Amino acid sequence: MRHVFVAGAAVAPFGKHLGRGAADLGEQAVIDLLRSVNLPPGQVGAGFVGSVYGGSLVGQRVLQRAGISGPPVFTVENACASGASAVHLAWQAVASGAHDCAVAVGTENLSGFGGGALPLTTADAEIAQGVVMPATYAMRAQRYLYETGARVEDLCLVSVKNRRNGAKNPRAHFQAPVTLEQVLQSRPVADPLRLLHCCPNSDGAAAVLLCSPEFARELRTPLVRVRASVVRSGRFHTGFRDMTWPDITERTVRAAYEMSGLSPADLDLVELHDAFSIAELLHAEALGIAERGKAHRALADGEFDVDGRVAVSPSGGLLSRGHPVGATGVSQIGEAYWQLTGSAGDLQVPGATVALTHVTGGGIFGVDNGACSVHILTAED
């Protein structure tokens, strides 16, 4: 397997883009990406486009509009991990030698659904009984608070930190900080979660270029090495389910650490799947950057701040940056790329050389999540 590098990234800013479909947003991200690396569309070897609600052949529609026509193109649907799964497949294509460069894209327009929880398939025993993601995460939060002694205020601190970070991110859906009191007083959604404990449904797109060492030498752009790219699916069982332990995250990141030869202690920053504030605490523990049951203490002590032990969601995370589901995983790679090349501007984590991105999702009967992807990236001299 060859080394694989990220050679560029672009984002169509997240927010509400009424009247612009997934293909329109994806086109913008891909065109901006190709311009940023000065790469003619005809030199792209393959394209992988992640989207949940973009419709049939959205990959071809996105790439053809950007001038990429003829090479193999794949549309990837893997719930919230769709974009990250597209990156994983692009990494496989380059690492295996099948292609010297590949474009990975994530795109989504959720404005058409209006407000509230996203629609889930009813061809599922739990969803048919009324399960929605806010309720599932509320159950996880209740159990975590009960078992660890954490308080609702600890959940609020996640939102405060990430909205503070996102206030500096021009690509974020929400670009204003919030106070602890504002989070506590926001509208109830599913006890104990309130509105500001939840990420917004956003529109947006992101694109990254992955390439081989030989191809990378021809480009005049900063490079970041992909040290690990892993995707796992949930294990099916119908017995007891520990609501405070995302098994799929732990299994995926364990494989990523093994592949990269790195450990949690090596990480400078983490972009994780904070779709709800409780998710940051649960996933931080499963990723190994906090002891089990103690992530809320690490958060309160400032260990997850931009200048802390490990910066968690310095981009603002899903809570601030937004969550156009198919685009999220690719945008995380982009944020990590800018951090590791020292071009993150006001978001910059001082001296960042190792980053981890994590996304998981998909409510499905019998598993904790349908799919999870973890990438570990390192700066190159």
PDB file of C-alpha atoms in Angstrom, residues 14-16 110 114 116 118 163 172-174 195-203 274-276 316-325 328:
ATOM      1  CA  PHE A  14     -22.428  25.506   5.847  1.00  0.00           C
ATOM      2  CA  GLY A  15     -25.741  27.201   6.530  1.00  0.00           C
ATOM      3  CA  LYS A  16     -29.110  27.578   4.861  1.00  0.00           C
ATOM      4  CA  LEU A 110     -31.400  19.653   4.248  1.00  0.00           C
ATOM      5  CA  GLY A 114     -37.794  22.204   7.183  1.00  0.00           C
ATOM      6  CA  GLY A 116     -37.173  19.237  13.419  1.00  0.00           C
ATOM      7  CA  LEU A 118     -34.410  14.397  10.052  1.00  0.00           C
ATOM      8  CA  ARG A 163     -19.891  27.729  19.731  1.00  0.00           C
ATOM      9  CA  ALA A 172     -19.595  27.619  10.145  1.00  0.00           C
ATOM     10  CA  HIS A 173     -23.389  27.742  10.175  1.00  0.00           C
ATOM     11  CA  PHE A 174     -23.423  29.492  13.571  1.00  0.00           C
ATOM     12  CA  LEU A 195     -32.090  23.285  21.538  1.00  0.00           C
ATOM     13  CA  LEU A 196     -28.529  24.539  22.023  1.00  0.00           C
ATOM     14  CA  HIS A 197     -27.408  21.019  22.945  1.00  0.00           C
ATOM     15  CA  CYS A 198     -28.279  19.970  19.368  1.00  0.00           C
ATOM     16  CA  CYS A 199     -26.533  20.574  16.055  1.00  0.00           C
ATOM     17  CA  PRO A 200     -28.445  22.348  13.279  1.00  0.00           C
ATOM     18  CA  ASN A 201     -29.685  20.775  10.064  1.00  0.00           C
ATOM     19  CA  SER A 202     -27.460  22.512   7.533  1.00  0.00           C
ATOM     20  CA  ASP A 203     -26.764  22.719   3.825  1.00  0.00           C
ATOM     21  CA  ASP A 274     -20.762  16.087  18.385  1.00  0.00           C
ATOM     22  CA  ALA A 275     -24.233  15.947  16.826  1.00  0.00           C
ATOM     23  CA  PHE A 276     -25.511  16.469  20.373  1.00  0.00           C
ATOM     24  CA  GLY A 316     -16.734  24.544  16.214  1.00  0.00           C
ATOM     25  CA  GLY A 317     -17.783  20.971  15.592  1.00  0.00           C
ATOM     26  CA  LEU A 318     -21.209  19.963  14.389  1.00  0.00           C
ATOM     27  CA  LEU A 319     -22.795  22.075  17.128  1.00  0.00           C
ATOM     28  CA  SER A 320     -21.489  25.267  15.520  1.00  0.00           C
ATOM     29  CA  ARG A 321     -20.175  24.349  12.068  1.00  0.00           C
ATOM     30  CA  GLY A 322     -23.414  22.517  11.285  1.00  0.00           C
ATOM     31  CA  HIS A 323     -24.258  19.033  10.098  1.00  0.00           C
ATOM     32  CA  PRO A 324     -25.165  18.629   6.416  1.00  0.00           C
ATOM     33  CA  VAL A 325     -24.910  14.921   7.024  1.00  0.00           C
ATOM     34  CA  THR A 328     -19.635  16.476   7.572  1.00  0.00           C
TER      35      THR A 328
END
